[in-house]
PDB file of C-alpha atoms in Angstrom:
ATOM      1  CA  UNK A1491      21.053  -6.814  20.996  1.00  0.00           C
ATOM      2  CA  UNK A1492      18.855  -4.278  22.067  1.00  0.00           C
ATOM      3  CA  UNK A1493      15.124  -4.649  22.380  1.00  0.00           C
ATOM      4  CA  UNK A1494      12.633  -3.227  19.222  1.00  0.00           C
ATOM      5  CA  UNK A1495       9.951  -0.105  20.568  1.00  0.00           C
ATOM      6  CA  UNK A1496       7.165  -1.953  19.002  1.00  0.00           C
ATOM      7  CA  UNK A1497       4.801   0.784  19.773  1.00  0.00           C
ATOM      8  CA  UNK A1498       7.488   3.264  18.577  1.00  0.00           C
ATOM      9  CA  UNK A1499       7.654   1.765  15.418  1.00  0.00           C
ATOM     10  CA  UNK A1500       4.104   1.016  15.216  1.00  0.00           C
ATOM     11  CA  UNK A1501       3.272   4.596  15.096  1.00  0.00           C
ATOM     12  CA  UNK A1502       6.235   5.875  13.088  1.00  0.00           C
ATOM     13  CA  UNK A1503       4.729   3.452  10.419  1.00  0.00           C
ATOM     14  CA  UNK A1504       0.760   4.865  10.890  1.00  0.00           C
ATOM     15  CA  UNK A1505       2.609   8.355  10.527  1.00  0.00           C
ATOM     16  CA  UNK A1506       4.821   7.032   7.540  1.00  0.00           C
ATOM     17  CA  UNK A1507       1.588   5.604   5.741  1.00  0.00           C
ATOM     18  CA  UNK A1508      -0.548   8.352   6.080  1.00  0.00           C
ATOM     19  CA  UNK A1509       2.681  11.145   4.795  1.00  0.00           C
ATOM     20  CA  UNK A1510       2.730   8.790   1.667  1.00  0.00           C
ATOM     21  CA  UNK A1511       0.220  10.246  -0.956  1.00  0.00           C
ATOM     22  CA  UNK A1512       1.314   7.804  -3.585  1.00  0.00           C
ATOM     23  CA  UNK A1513       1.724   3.830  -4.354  1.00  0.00           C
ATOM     24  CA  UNK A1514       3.305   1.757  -6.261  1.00  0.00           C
ATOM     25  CA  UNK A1515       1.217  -0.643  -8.168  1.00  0.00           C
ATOM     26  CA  UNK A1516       2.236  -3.982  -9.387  1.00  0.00           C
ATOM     27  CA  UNK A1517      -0.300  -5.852 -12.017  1.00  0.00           C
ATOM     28  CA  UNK A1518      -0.088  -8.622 -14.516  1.00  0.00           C
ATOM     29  CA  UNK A1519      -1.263  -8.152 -17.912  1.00  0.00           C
ATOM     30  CA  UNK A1520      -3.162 -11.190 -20.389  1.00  0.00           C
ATOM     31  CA  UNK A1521       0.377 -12.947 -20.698  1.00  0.00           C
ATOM     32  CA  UNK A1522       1.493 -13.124 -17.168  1.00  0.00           C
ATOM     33  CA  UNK A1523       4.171 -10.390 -17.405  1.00  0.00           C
ATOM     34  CA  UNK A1524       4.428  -8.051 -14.751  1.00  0.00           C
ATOM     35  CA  UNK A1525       3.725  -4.231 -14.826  1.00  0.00           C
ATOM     36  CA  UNK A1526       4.718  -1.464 -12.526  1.00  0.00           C
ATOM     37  CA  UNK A1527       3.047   1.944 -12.168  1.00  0.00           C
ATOM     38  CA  UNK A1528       1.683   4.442  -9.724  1.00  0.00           C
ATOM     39  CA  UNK A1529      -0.936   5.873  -8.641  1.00  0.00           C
ATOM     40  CA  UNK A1530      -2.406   8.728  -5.894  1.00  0.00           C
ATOM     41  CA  UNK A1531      -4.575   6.668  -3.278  1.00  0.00           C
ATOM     42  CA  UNK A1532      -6.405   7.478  -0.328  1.00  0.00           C
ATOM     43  CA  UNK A1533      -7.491   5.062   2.891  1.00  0.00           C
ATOM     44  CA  UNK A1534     -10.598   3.933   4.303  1.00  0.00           C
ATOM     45  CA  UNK A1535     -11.533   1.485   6.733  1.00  0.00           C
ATOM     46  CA  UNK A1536      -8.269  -0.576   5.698  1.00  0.00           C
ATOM     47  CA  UNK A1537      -8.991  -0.923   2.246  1.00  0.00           C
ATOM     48  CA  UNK A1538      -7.070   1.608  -0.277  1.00  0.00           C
ATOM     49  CA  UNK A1539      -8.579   3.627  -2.889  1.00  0.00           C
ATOM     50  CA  UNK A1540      -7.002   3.922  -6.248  1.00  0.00           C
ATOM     51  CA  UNK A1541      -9.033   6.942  -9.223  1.00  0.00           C
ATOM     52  CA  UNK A1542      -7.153   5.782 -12.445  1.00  0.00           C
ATOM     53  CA  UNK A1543      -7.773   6.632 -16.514  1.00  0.00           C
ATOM     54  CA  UNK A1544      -9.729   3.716 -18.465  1.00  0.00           C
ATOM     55  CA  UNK A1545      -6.854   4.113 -21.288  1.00  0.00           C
ATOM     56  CA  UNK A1546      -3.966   3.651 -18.218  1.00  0.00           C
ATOM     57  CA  UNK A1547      -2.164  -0.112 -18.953  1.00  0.00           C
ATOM     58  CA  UNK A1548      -3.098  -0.998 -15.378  1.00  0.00           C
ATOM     59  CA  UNK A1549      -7.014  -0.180 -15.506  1.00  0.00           C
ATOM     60  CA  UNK A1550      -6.894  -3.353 -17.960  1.00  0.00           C
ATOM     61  CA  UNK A1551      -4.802  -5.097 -16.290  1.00  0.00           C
ATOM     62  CA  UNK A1552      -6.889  -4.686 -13.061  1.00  0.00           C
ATOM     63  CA  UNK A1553      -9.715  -5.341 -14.834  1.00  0.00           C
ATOM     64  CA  UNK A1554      -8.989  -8.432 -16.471  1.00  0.00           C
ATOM     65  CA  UNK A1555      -6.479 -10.021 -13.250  1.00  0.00           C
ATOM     66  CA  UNK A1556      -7.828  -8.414  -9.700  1.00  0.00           C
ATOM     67  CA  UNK A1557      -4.956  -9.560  -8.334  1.00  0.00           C
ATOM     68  CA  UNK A1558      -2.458  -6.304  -7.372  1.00  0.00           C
ATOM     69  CA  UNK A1559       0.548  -5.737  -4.925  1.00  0.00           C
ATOM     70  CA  UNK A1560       0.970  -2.461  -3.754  1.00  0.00           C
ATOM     71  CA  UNK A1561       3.914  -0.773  -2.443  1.00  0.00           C
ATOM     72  CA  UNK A1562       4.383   2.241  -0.236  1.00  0.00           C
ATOM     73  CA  UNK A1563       7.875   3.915   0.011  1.00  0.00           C
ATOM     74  CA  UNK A1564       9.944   6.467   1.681  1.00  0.00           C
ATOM     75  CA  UNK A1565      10.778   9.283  -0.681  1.00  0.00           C
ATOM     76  CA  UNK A1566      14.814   8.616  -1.364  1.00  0.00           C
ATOM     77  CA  UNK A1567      15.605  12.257  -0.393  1.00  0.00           C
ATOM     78  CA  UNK A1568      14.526  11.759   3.192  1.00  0.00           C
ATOM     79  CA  UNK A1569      15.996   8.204   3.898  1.00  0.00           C
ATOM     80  CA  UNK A1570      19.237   8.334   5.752  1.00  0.00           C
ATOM     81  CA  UNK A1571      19.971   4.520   4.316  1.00  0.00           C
ATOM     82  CA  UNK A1572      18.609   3.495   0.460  1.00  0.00           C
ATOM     83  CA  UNK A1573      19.542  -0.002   1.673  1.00  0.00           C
ATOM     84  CA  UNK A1574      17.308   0.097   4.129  1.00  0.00           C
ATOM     85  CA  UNK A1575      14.007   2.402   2.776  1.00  0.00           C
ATOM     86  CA  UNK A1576      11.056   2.877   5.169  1.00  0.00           C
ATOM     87  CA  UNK A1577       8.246   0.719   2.880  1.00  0.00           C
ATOM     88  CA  UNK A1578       5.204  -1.275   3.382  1.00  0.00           C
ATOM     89  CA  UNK A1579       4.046  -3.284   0.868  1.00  0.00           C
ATOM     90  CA  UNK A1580       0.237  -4.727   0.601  1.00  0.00           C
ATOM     91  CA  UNK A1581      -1.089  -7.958  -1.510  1.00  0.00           C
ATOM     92  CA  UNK A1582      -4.540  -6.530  -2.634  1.00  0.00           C
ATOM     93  CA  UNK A1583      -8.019  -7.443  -4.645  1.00  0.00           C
ATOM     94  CA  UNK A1584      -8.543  -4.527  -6.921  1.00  0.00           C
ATOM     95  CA  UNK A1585     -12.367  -4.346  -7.778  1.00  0.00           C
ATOM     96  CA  UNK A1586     -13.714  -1.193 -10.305  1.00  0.00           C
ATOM     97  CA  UNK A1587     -16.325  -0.096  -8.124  1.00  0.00           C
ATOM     98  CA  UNK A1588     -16.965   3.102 -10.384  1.00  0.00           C
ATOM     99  CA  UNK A1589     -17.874   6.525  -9.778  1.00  0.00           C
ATOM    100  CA  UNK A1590     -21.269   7.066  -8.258  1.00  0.00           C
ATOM    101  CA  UNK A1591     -21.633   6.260  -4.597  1.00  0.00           C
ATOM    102  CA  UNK A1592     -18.630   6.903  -2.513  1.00  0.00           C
ATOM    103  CA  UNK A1593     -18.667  10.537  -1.614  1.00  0.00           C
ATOM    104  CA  UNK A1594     -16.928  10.426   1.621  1.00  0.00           C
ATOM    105  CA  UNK A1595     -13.738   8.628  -0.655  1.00  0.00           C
ATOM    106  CA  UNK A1596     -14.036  11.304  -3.519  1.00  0.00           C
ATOM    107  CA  UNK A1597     -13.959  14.146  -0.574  1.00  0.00           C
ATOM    108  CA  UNK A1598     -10.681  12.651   0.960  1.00  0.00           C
ATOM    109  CA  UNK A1599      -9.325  12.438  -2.857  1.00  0.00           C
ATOM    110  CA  UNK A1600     -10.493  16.351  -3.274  1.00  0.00           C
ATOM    111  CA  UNK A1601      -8.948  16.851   0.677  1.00  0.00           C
ATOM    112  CA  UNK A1602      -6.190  15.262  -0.250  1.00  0.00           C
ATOM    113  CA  UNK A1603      -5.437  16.020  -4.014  1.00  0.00           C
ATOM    114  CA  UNK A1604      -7.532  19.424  -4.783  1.00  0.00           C
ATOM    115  CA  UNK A1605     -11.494  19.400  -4.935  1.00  0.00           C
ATOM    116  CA  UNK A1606     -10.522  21.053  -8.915  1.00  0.00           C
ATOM    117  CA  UNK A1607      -8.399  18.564 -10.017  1.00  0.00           C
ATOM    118  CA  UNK A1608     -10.501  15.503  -8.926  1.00  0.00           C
ATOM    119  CA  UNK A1609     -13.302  17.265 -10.109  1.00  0.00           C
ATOM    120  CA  UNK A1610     -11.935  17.410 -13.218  1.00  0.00           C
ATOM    121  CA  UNK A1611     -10.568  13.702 -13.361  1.00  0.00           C
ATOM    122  CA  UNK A1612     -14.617  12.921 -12.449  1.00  0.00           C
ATOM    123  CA  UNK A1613     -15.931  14.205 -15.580  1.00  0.00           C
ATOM    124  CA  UNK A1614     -13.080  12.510 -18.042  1.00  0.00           C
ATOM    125  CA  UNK A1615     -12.485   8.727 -18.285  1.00  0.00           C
ATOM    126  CA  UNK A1616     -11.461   7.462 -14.777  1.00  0.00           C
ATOM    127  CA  UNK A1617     -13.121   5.300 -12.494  1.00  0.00           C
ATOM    128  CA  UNK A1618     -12.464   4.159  -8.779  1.00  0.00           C
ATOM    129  CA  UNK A1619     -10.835   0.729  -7.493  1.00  0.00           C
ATOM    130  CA  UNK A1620     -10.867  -0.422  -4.510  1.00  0.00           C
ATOM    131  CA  UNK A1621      -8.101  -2.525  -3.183  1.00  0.00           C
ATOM    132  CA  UNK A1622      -9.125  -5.243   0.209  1.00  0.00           C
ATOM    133  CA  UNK A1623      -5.769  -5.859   1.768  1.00  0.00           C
ATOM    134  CA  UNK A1624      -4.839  -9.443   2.855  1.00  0.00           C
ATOM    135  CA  UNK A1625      -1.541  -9.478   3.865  1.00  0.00           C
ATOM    136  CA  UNK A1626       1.049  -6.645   4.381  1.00  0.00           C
ATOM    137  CA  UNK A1627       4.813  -6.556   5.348  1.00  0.00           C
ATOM    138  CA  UNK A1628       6.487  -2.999   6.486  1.00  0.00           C
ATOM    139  CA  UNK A1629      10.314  -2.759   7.060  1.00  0.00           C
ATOM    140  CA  UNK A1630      11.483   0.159   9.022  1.00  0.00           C
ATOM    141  CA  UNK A1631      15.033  -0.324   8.632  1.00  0.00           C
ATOM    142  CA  UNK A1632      17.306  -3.581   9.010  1.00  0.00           C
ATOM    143  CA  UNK A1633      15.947  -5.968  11.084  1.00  0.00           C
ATOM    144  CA  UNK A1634      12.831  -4.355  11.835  1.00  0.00           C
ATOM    145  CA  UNK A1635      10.185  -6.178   9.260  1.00  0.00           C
ATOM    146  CA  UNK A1636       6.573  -6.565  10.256  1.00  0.00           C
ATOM    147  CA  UNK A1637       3.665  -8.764   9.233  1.00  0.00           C
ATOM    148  CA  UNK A1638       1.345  -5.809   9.341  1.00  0.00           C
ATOM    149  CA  UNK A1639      -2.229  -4.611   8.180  1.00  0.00           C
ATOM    150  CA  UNK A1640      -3.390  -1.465   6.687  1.00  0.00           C
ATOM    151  CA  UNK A1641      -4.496  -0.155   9.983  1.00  0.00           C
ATOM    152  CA  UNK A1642      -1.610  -1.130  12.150  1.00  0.00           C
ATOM    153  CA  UNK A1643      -4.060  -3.443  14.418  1.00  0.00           C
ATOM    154  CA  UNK A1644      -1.654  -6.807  13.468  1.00  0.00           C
ATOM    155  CA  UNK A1645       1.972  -5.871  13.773  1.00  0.00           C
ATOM    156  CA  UNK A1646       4.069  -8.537  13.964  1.00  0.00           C
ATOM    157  CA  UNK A1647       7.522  -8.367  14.401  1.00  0.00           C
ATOM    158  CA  UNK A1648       8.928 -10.778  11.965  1.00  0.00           C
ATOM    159  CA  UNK A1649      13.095 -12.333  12.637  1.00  0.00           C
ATOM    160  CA  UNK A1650      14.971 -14.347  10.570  1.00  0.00           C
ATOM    161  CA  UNK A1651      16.957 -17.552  11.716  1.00  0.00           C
ATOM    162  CA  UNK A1652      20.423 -17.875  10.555  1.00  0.00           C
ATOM    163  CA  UNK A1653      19.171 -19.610   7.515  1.00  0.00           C
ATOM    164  CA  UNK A1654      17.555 -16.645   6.080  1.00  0.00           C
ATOM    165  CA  UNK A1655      14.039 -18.363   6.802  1.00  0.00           C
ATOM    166  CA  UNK A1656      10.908 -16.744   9.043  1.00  0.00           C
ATOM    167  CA  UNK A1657      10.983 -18.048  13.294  1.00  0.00           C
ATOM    168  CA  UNK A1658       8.435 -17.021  15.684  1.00  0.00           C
ATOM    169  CA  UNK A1659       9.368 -14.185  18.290  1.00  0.00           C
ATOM    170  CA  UNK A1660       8.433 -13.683  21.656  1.00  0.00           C
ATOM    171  CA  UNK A1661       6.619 -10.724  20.915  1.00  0.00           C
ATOM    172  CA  UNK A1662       4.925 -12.205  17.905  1.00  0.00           C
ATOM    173  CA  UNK A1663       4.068 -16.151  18.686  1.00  0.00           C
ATOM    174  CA  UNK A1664       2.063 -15.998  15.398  1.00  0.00           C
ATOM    175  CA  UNK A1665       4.823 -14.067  13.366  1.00  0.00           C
ATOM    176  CA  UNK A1666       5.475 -16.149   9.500  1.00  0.00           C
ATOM    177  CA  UNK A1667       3.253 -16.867   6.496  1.00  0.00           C
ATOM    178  CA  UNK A1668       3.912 -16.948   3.308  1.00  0.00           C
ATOM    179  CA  UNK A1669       4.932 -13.435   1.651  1.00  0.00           C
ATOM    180  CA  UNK A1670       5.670 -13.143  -2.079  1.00  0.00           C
TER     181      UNK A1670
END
């Protein structure tokens, strides 16, 4: 078995989460039933930035449960395996933090997005989240998972025993936790 480039990796991921402009969101409305939807983001500092519509299902569901997983994913026309999609996923705290303040994240949206169009999202209905990562897993491909943070600072490379359950490696000693 040959030995994993964590550095190589490592920065194919920073590269692979800064190409990705949008995220999956995944909320939990007043019952408990789970909700999927989207949104643009940008990054900061390791916390992600979502601008979403007050009337949007998942502005109320954010607002009334903080609790949000986000997923980033490889675009299935450039994957050479759907098996095995290039994806990071992120358990977050969404807080509204609103719409004044925060120039420097409103000129990456406008970098990012078009200074028009968030301009013109600015003066309708939507308001800013952000999202404090606390735990974060990206795959690169089979066998290649990582207990990871936005930034890319922890990377852990995380292997499975022949019981399907999390082991320490040699290159991670504190690779595990508890993922959802």
């Amino acid at each position: 078995m040959k030995m994993l480039d964590k550095e190589m990796i490592k920065l194919q991921y920073l590269k692979f989460v800064d190409s990705v402009k949008t995220l999956v969101l995944s909320t939990v409305d007043d019952q408990g039933t789970p909700f999927v939807s989207y949104s643009p983001y940008v990054s900061k500092e390791g916390k992600l930035y979502i601008f979403i519509s007050q009337i949007a299902n998942h502005y109320k569901h954010l607002e009334n449960n903080p609790s949000v997983d986000v997923m980033l994913i490889e675009d299935e026309s450039q994957t050479a395996n759907l098996f095995a999609r290039q994806r990071a996923r992120f358990v977050c705290a969404a807080v509204n933090v609103g719409n004044e303040g925060y120039d420097d994240i409103f000129e990456q949206f406008g970098e990012r997005f078009g200074k028009n169009m968030i301009g013109m999202l600015r003066g309708l209905d939507f308001s800013l989240f952000e999202l404090t990562v606390s735990d974060g897993r990206y795959v690169a491909g089979f066998g290649q998972a990582f207990d990871i943070d936005l930034t890319g600072e922890k990377f852990e490379h995380v292997a499975r025993d022949g019981h399907g359950t999390a082991k320490k490696t040699a290159e991670s000693p504190a690779a595990g936790g508890t993922h959802r």
